[in-house]
Structures are given as C-alpha cells and as structure tokens.
mmCIF file of C-alpha atoms (C1' of nucleotides) and ligand atoms in Angstrom:
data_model
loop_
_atom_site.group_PDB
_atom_site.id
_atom_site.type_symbol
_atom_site.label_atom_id
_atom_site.label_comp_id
_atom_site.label_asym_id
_atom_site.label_seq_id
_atom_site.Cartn_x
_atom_site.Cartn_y
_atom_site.Cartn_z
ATOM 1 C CA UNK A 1090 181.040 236.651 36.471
ATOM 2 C CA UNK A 1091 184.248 235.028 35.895
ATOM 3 C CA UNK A 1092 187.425 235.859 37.366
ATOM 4 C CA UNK A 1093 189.877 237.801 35.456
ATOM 5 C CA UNK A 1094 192.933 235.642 35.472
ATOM 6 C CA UNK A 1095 190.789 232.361 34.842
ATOM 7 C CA UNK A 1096 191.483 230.671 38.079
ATOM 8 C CA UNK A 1097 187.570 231.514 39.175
ATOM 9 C CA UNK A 1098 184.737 229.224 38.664
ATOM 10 C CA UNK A 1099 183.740 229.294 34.501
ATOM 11 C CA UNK A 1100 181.847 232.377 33.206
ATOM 12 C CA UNK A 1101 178.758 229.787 32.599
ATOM 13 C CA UNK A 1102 178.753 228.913 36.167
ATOM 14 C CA UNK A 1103 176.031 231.868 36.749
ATOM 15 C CA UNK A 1104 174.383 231.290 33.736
ATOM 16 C CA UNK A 1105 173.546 227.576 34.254
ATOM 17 C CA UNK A 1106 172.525 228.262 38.181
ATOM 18 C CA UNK A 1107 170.955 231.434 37.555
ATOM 19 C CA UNK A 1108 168.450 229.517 34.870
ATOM 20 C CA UNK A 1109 167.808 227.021 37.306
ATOM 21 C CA UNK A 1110 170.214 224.237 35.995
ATOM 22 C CA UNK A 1111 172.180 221.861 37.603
ATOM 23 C CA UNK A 1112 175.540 222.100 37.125
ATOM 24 C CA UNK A 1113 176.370 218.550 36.415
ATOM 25 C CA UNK A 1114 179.734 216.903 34.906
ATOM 26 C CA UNK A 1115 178.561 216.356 31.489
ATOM 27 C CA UNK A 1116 177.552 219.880 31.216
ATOM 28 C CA UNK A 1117 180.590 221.215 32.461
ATOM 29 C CA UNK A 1118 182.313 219.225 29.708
ATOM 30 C CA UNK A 1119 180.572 220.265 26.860
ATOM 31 C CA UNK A 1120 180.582 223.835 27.404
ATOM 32 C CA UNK A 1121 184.377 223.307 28.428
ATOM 33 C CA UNK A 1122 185.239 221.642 24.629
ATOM 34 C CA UNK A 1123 182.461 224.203 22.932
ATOM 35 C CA UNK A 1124 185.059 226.678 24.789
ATOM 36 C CA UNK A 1125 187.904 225.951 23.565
ATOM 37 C CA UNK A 1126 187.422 225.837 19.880
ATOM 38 C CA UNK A 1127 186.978 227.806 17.395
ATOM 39 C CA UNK A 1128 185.381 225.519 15.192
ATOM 40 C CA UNK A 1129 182.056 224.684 14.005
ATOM 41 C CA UNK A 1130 181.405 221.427 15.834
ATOM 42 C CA UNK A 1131 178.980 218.506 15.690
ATOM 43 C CA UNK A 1132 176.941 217.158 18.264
ATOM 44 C CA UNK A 1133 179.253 213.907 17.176
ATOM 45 C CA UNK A 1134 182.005 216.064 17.153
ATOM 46 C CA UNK A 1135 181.580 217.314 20.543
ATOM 47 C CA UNK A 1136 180.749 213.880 21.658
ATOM 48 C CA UNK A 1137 183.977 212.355 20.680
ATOM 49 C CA UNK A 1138 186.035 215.415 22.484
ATOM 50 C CA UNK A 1139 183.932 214.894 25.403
ATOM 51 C CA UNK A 1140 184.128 210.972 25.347
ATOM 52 C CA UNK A 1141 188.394 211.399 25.572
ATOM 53 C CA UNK A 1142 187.871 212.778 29.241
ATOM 54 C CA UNK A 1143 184.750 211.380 30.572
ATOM 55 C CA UNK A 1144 184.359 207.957 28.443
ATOM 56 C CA UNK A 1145 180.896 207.528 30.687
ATOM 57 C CA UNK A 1146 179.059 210.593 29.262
ATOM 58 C CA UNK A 1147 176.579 209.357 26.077
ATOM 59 C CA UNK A 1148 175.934 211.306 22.784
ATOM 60 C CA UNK A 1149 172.305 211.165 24.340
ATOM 61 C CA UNK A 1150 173.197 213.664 26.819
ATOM 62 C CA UNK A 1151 175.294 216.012 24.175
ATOM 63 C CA UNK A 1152 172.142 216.539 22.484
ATOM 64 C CA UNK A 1153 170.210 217.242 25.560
ATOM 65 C CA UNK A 1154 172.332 219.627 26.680
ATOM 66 C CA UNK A 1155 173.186 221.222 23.404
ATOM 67 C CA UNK A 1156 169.324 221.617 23.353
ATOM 68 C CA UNK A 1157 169.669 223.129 26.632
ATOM 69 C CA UNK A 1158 172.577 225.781 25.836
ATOM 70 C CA UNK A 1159 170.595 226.945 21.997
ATOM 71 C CA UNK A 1160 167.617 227.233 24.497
ATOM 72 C CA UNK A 1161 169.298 229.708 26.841
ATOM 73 C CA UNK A 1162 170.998 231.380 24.501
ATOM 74 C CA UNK A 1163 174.608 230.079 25.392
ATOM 75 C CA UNK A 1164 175.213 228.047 21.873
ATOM 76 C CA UNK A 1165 174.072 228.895 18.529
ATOM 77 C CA UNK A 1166 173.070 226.455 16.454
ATOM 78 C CA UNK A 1167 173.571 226.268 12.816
ATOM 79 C CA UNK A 1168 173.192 224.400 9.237
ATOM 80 C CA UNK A 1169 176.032 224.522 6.796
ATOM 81 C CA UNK A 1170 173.635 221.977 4.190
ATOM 82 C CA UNK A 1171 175.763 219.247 5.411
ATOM 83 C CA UNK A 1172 172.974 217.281 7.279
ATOM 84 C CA UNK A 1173 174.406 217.683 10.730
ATOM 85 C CA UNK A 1174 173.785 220.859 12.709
ATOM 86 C CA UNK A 1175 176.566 222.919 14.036
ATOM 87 C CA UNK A 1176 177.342 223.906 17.143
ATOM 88 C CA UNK A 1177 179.217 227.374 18.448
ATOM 89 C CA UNK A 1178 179.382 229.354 21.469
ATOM 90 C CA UNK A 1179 177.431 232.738 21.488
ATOM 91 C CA UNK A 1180 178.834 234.393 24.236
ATOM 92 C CA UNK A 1181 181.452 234.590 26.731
ATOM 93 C CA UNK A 1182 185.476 235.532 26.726
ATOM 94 C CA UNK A 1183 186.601 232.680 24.116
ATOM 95 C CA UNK A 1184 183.891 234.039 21.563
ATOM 96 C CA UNK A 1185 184.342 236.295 18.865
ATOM 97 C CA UNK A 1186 180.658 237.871 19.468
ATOM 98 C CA UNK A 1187 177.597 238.307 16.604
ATOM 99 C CA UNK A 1188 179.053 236.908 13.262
ATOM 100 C CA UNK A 1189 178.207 235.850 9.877
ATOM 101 C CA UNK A 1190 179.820 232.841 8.226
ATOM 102 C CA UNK A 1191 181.212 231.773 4.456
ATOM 103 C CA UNK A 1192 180.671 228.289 3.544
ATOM 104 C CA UNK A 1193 182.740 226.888 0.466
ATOM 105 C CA UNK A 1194 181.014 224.441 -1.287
ATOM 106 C CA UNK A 1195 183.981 222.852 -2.060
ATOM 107 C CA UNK A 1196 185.829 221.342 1.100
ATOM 108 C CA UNK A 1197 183.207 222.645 3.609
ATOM 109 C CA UNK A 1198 184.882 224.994 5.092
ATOM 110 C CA UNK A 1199 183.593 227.393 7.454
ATOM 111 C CA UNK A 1200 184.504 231.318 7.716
ATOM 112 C CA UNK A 1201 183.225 234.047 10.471
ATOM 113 C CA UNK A 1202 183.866 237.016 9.386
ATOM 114 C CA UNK A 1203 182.798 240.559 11.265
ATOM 115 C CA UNK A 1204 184.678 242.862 8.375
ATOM 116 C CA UNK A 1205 181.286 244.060 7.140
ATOM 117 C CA UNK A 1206 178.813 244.111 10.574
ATOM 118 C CA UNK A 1207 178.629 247.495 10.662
ATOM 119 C CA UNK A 1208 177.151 248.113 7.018
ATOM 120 C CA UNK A 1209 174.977 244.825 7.267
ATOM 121 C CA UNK A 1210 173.776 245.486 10.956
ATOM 122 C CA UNK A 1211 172.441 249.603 9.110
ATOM 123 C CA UNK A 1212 171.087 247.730 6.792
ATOM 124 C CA UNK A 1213 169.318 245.092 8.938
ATOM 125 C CA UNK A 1214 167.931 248.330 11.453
ATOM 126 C CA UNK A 1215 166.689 249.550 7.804
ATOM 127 C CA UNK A 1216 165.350 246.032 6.465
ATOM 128 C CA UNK A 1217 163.499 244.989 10.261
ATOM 129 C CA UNK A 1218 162.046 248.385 10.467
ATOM 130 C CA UNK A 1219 160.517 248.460 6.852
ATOM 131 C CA UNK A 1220 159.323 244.812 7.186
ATOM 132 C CA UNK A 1221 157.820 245.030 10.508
ATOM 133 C CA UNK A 1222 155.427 247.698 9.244
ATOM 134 C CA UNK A 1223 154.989 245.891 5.763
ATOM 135 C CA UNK A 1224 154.160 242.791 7.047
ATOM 136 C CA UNK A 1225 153.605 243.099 10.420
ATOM 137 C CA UNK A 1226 156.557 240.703 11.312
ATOM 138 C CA UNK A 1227 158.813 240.932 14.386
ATOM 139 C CA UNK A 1228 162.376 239.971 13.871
ATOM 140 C CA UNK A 1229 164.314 238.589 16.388
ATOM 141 C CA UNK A 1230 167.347 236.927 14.518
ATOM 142 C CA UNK A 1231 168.497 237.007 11.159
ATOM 143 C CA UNK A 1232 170.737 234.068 9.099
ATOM 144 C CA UNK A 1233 173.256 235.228 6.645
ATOM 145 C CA UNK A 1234 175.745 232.725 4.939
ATOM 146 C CA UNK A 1235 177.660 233.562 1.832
ATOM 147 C CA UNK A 1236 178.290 230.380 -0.272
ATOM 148 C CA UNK A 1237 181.532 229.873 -3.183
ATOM 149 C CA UNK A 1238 184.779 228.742 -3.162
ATOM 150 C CA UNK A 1239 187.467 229.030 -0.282
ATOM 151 C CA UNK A 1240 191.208 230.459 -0.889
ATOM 152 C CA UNK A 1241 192.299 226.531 -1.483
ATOM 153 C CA UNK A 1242 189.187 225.599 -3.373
ATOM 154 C CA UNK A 1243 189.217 228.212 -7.089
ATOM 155 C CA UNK B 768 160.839 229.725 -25.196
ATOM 156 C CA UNK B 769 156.858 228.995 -24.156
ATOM 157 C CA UNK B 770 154.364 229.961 -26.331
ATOM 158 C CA UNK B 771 152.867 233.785 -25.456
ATOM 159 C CA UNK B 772 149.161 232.537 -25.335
ATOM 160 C CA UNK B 773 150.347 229.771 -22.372
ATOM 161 C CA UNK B 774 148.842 227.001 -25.040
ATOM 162 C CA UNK B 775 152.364 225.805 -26.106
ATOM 163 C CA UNK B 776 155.028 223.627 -24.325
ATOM 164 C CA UNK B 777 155.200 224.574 -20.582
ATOM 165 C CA UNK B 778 158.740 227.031 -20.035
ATOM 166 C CA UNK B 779 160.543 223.938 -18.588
ATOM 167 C CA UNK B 780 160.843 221.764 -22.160
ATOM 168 C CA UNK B 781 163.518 223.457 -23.636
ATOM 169 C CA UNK B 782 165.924 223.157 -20.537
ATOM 170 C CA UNK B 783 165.575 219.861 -19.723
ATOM 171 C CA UNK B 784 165.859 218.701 -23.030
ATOM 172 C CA UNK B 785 168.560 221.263 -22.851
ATOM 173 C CA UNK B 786 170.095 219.451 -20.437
ATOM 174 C CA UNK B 787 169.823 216.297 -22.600
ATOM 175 C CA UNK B 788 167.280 214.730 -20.064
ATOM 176 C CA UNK B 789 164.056 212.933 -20.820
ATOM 177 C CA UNK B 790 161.017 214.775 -20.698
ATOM 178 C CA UNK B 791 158.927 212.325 -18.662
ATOM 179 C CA UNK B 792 155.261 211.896 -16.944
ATOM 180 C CA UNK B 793 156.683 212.276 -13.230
ATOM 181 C CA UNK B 794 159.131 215.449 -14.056
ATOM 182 C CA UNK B 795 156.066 217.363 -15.887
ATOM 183 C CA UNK B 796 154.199 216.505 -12.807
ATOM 184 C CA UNK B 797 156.191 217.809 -10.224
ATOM 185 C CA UNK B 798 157.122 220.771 -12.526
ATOM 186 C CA UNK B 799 153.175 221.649 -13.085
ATOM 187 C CA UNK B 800 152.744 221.478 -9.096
ATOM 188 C CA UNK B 801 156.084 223.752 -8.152
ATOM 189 C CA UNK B 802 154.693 226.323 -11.258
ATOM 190 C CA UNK B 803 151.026 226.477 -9.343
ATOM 191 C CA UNK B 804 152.205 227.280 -6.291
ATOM 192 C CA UNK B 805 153.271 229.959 -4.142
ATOM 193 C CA UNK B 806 154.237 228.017 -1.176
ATOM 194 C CA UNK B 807 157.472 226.303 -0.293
ATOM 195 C CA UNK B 808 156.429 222.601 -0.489
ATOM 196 C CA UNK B 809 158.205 219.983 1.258
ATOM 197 C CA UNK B 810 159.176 216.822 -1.038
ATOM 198 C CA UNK B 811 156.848 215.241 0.822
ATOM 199 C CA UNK B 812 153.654 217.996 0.119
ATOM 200 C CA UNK B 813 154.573 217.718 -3.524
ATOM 201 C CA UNK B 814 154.438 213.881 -3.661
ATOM 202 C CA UNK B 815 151.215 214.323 -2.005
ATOM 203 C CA UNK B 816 149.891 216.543 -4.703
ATOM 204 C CA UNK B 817 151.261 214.802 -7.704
ATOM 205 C CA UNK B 818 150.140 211.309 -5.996
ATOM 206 C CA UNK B 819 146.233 212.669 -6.513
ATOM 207 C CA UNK B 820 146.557 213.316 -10.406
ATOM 208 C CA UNK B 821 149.376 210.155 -10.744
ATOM 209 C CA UNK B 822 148.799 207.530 -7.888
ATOM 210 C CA UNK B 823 151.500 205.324 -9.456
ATOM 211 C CA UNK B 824 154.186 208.678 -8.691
ATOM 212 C CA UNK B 825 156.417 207.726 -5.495
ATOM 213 C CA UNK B 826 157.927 209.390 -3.201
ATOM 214 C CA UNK B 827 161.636 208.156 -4.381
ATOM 215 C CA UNK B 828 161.295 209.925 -7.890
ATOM 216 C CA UNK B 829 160.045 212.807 -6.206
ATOM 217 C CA UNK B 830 163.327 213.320 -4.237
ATOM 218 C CA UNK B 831 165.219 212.202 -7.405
ATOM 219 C CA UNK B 832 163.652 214.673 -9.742
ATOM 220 C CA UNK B 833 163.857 217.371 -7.110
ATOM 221 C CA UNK B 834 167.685 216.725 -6.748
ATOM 222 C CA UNK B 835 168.003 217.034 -10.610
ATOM 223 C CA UNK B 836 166.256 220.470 -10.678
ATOM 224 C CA UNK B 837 168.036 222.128 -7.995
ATOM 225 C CA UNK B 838 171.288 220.672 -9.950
ATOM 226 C CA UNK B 839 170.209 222.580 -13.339
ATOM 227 C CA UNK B 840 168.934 225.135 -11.342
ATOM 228 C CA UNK B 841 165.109 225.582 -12.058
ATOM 229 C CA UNK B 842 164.666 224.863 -8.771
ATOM 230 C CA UNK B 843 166.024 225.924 -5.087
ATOM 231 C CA UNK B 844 166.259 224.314 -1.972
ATOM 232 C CA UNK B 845 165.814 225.923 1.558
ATOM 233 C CA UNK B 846 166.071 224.781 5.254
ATOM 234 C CA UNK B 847 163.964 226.573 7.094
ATOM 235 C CA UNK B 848 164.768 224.767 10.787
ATOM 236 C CA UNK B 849 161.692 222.516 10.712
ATOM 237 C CA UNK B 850 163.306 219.531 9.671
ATOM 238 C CA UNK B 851 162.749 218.667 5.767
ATOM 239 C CA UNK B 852 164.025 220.531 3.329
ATOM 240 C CA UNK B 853 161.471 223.298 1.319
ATOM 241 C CA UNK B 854 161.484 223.595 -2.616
ATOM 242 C CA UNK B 855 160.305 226.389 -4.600
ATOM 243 C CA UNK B 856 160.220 227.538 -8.962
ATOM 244 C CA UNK B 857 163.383 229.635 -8.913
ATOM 245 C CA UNK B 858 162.356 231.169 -12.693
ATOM 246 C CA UNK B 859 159.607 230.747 -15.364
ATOM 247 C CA UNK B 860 157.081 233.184 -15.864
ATOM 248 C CA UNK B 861 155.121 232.228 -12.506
ATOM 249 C CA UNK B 862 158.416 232.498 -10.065
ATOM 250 C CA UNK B 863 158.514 235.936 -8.098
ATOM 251 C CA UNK B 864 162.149 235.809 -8.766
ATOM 252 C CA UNK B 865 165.517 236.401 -6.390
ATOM 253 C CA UNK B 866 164.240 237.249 -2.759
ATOM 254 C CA UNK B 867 165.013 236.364 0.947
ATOM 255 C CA UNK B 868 162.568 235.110 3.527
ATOM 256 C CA UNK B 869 161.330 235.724 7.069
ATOM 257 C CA UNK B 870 160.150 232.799 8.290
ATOM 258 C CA UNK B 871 158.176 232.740 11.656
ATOM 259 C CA UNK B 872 159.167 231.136 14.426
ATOM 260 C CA UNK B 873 155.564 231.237 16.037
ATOM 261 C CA UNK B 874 153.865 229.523 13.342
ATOM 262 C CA UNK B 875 156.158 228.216 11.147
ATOM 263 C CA UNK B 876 154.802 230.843 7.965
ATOM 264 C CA UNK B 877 157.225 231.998 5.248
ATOM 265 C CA UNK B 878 157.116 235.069 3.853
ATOM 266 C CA UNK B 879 158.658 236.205 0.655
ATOM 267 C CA UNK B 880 160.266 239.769 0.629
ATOM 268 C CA UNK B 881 162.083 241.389 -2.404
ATOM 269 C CA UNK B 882 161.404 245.104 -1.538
ATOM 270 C CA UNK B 883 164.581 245.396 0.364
ATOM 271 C CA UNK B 884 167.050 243.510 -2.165
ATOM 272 C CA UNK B 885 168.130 246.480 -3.930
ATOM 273 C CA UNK B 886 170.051 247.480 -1.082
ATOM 274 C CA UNK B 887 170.694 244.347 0.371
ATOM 275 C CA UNK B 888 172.276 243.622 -3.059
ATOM 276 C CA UNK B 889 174.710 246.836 -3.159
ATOM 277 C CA UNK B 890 175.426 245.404 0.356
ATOM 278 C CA UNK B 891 176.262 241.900 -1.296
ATOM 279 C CA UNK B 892 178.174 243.913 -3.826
ATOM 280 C CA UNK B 893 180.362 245.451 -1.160
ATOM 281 C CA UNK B 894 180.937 242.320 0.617
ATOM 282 C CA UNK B 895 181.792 240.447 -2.119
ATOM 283 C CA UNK B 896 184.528 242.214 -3.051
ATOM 284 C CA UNK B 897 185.658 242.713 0.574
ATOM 285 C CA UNK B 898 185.947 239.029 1.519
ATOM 286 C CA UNK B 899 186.923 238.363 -1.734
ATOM 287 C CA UNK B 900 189.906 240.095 -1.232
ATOM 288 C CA UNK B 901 190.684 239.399 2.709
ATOM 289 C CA UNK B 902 190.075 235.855 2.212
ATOM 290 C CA UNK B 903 190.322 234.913 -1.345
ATOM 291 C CA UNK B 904 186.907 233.510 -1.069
ATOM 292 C CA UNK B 905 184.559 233.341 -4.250
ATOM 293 C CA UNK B 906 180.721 234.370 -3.864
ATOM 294 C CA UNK B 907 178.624 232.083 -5.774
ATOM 295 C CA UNK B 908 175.089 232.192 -3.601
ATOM 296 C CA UNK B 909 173.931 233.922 -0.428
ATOM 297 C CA UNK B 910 171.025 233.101 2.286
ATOM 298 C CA UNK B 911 169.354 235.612 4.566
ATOM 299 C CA UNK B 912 166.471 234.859 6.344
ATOM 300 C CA UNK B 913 165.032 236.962 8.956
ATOM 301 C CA UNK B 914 163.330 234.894 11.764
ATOM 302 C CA UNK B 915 160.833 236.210 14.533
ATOM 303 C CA UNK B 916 157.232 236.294 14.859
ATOM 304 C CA UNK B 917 154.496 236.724 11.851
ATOM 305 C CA UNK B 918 151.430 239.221 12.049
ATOM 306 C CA UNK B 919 148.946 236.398 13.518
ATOM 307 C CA UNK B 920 151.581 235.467 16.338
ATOM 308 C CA UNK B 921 152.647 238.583 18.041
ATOM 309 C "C1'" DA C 498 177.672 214.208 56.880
ATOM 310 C "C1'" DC C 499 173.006 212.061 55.845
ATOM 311 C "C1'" DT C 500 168.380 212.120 53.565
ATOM 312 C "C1'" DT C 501 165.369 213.334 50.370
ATOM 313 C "C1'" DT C 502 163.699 214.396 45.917
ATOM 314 C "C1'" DA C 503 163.340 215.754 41.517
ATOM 315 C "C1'" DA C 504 166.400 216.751 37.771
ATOM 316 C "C1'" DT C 505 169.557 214.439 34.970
ATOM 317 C "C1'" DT C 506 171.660 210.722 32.754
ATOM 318 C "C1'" DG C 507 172.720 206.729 29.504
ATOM 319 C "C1'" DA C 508 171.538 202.427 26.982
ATOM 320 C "C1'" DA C 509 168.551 200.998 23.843
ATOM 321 C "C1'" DA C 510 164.896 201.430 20.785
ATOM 322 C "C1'" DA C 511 162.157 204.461 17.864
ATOM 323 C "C1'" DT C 512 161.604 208.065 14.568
ATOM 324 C "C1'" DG C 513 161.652 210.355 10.286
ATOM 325 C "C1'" DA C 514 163.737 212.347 6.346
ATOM 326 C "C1'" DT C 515 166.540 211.090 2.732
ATOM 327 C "C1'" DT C 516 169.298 207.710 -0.114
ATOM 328 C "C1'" DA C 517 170.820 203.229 -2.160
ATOM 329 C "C1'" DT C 518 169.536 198.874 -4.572
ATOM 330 C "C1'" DC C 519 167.875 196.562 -8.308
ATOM 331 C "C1'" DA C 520 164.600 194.541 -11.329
ATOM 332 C "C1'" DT C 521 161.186 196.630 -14.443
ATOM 333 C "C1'" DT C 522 159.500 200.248 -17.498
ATOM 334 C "C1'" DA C 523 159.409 203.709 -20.934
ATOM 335 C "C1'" DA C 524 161.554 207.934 -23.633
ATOM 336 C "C1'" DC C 525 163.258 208.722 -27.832
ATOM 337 C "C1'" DA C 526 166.882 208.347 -31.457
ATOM 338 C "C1'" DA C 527 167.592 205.638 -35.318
ATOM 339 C "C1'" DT D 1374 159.011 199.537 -34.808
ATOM 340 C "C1'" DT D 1375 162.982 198.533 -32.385
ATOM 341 C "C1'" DG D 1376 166.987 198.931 -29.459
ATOM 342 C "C1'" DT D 1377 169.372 201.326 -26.098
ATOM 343 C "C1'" DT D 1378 169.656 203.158 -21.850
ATOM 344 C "C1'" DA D 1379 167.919 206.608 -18.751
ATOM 345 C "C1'" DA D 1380 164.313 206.696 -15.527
ATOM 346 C "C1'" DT D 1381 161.188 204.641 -12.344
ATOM 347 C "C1'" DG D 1382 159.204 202.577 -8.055
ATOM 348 C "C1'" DA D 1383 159.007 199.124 -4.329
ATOM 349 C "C1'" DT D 1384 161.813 198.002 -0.794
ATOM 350 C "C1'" DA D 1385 165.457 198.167 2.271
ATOM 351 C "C1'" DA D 1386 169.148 200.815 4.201
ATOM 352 C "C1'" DT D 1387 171.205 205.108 6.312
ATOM 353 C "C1'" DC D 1388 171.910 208.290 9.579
ATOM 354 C "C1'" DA D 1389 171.084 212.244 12.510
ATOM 355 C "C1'" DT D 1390 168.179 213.134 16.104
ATOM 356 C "C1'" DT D 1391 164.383 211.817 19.727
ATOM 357 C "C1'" DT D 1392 161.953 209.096 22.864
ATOM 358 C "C1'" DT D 1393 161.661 205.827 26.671
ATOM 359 C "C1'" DC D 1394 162.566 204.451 31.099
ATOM 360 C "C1'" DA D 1395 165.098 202.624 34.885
ATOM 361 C "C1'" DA D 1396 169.204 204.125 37.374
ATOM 362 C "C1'" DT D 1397 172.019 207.906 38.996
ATOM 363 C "C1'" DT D 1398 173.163 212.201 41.154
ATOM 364 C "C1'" DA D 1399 173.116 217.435 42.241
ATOM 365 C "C1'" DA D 1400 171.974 220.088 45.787
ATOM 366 C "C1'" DA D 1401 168.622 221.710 49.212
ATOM 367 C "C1'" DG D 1402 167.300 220.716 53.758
ATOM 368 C "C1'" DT D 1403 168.245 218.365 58.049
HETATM 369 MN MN1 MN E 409 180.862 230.991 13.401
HETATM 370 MN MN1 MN E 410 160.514 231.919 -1.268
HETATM 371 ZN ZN1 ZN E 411 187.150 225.132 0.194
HETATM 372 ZN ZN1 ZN E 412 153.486 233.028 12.718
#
DNA sequence: ACTTTAATTGAAAATGATTATCATTAACAA
DNA sequence: TTGTTAATGATAATCATTTTCAATTAAAGT
C-alpha cells in the first residue's frame, strides 16, 4: 500500500514481494517509466527510457520482466497490428483503470476511452452469461478495439 | 455472380477480375482451401494444404496472395495471441458472415459466435456515434474477442 | 557486516514469422 | 500467336522476441 503523499515506497513494492519477486533495479525501472506514461509503449520503447537512467540494463531483461508484470497482472499487454506488442499499466494510482482503445489506421494512434463501459460492460454480463451456457466457455477477458480514422487523420 | 447449381465459375472470379487482377493457378488454390474450411488457417496451414494438390505453390505467394485478399477484402486477418496471424473467407456463399470470436486460452480453440451481434451491434451503433463526436474519430472496423477457457478445458 | 544460494541479469546467438530481391514464368489483351 | 507485364518462387534479409549460459546480485540467515 503506498503512501498517500508519494514519499512511501512504490505501490508495486507489495505486489512484487508479495508474489515472491525480487525487487531488483531493472524492475524498479521499468515499472517506474510504465508509470509515468500514458502511452502505449514498446518493449523497445521502454528499453530506450530505461537505457537514459540505467545504460547497464539490456532489452533482454525488459522483456523478461514485461513477461513477468502481464503474468501477474500488473501490465497489460496489447496488439495494435503494428507487429510490436504494447505495453500499459493495469493497475495502480497513475492508471486510468479497465479501458477499451481506438486505433486509427492512419497515423497509429492510440485512444482509451471509458465513455461507453457501462453499456458495453451490461452487455458483456449479457454476452458471457449466454455464451458460457451455449458453448460451455468461461470468459475471463475480453479485447475490444475500434479501428478508423483519428480527429487529424479524415 | 456464381452459377446456382455450384457448376459455374467459383464466387471469387468476378472480383478479382473486378479488381483487374489475374486469375491465376496459386490464387484459385488458396481461394478453394479458405472456401472449404471452417477453421482459421495460419498462412502457413494453407501453404501446407495447397502444397499437397500444387507442390510447386510456395510459401512466399501464399503470404502475397493472402495480403492481396485482405486488401480487396474477401478475406480477413486475425491475431489471436499465438504468434502468426489467422485468415478466414469473410463472404461467398460458404462464409458464416460478420461475427466475433472467443478464443481459448487453455487450448488455443476458436470459436465463432454471431448470436449476440444484434446487440453488440446497437452497442457499436451507440458508440460510434459517441466517440465520433467526443473525439472526432471515424469507425471503419471493430474487434472483440472474448478469451477464457473452452468446454474441454475447464 | 559477512556468507550463502538461488533468482536474476546481460551479451550473444537462435528462432520464427513475415518481407524484400530478382531472375523466370505465365495470364491475357491485342 | 505474340508481346507486355503482372505474378511467381527460390533465396536471402528483416525484425521482434526467445533461448543460452556464465556472471551478478537480492535478500535470507548467520
Ligand atoms: Mn490503453
Ligand atoms: Mn471466425
Ligand atoms: Zn490518425
Ligand atoms: Zn480449450
């Protein structure tokens, strides 16, 4: 639990520990760029950012612990159809909680928006219930992306 | 327009010549194994299957002819997480039309689901013109996938 | 603080899907 | 049938991500 002014030890501390993770440098500065972003990054992305601060840290290791953090449920992962996954925080006081994104074709852009959780989350409860009877199926996550053309782009 | 009796030019003739492209051995050949298929073949499955009726087929024209189809449209490409990209029919008298997919995270299985798009679609409808608005953002395309566990892994 | 020990790291090489090159082939309009 | 040019296929190149493995280090115990 992190402190409320932000003086106290990172909210992940007690995530990281409490999964049995050491809490190592290179760790500590990925989830400290992933933090304080609001962007979609990279693993190459993230490396770079990382690489200003701690020039010793390898891209090996961002993808290890990116790994790590989709595994616990700290990052989500994503694909925009660029070819590189996308990385974003899932929880925590920097992030914006449960979201869905826009993709323009165009420039690539990337937009969360929450506007419209409430109707979509009814109609997911609706959609998981009738499926898990149909078809037996458990859902546990669901991927929505809506793909045109940004403000700049049409 | 295919003949009614299924003896006549395969669906696919009039758009590609349509599209002012050549109507050649290794495009009817990857078009005959997408249009006897349910599945969501990997360029790699479908240069697999073509390669037993035309061994001299390779893998390059697969990936070009795919790319061409998805362009025009008769054809559309998914990610499903596992790595290589999935293709699937996306009209002709065999496709199952629009739908969404869950796709098991046990097993890998994909299933195809339209009985909740009706609703999911006045959803889309709502959305559209929401975001549209707040963002000046133009819907072209939407994905949804619903990921958990299929009948024969939970 | 010092030791111990296994988890973690980083450089380098490997992997695997997809794409680019380029000489050869073949579709099809004339 | 012929000429033009799109299309093909073998090969090499790309590029994101993984694997390997020896060296490092977090942190528990002393
Ligand atoms: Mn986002
Ligand atoms: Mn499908
Ligand atoms: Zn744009
Ligand atoms: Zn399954």
């Amino acid at each position: 639990m992190p402190w409320r002014d932000g003086t106290g030890p990172p909210w992940w501390h007690g995530k990281m520990k409490g999964c049995g993770y050491r809490l190592t440098v290179p760790r500590h500065a990925i989830l400290d760029v992933l933090s304080q972003t609001k962007e979609h990054l990279s693993a190459e992305d993230i490396y770079l950012a990382v690489h200003k601060v701690y020039p010793a840290i390898g891209l090996t290791t961002v993808y290890r612990t990116l790994e790590l953090l989709v595994q616990t449920g700290m990052v989500f992962k994503f694909d925009f159809g660029d070819g590189r996954a996308r990385y974003e925080l899932s929880e925590g006081p920097q992030s914006i909680g449960h979201h869905h994104h826009l993709v323009c074709t165009g420039c690539g852009r990337i937009i969360d928006y929450t506007d419209f959780i409430d109707e979509e989350i009814e109609l997911l409860r609706k959609t998981e219930k009738g499926l898990s009877k149909k078809y037996n199926f458990k859902i546990t996550n669901h991927l929505i992306q809506f793909h045109g053309l940004c403000g700049k782009c049409n």
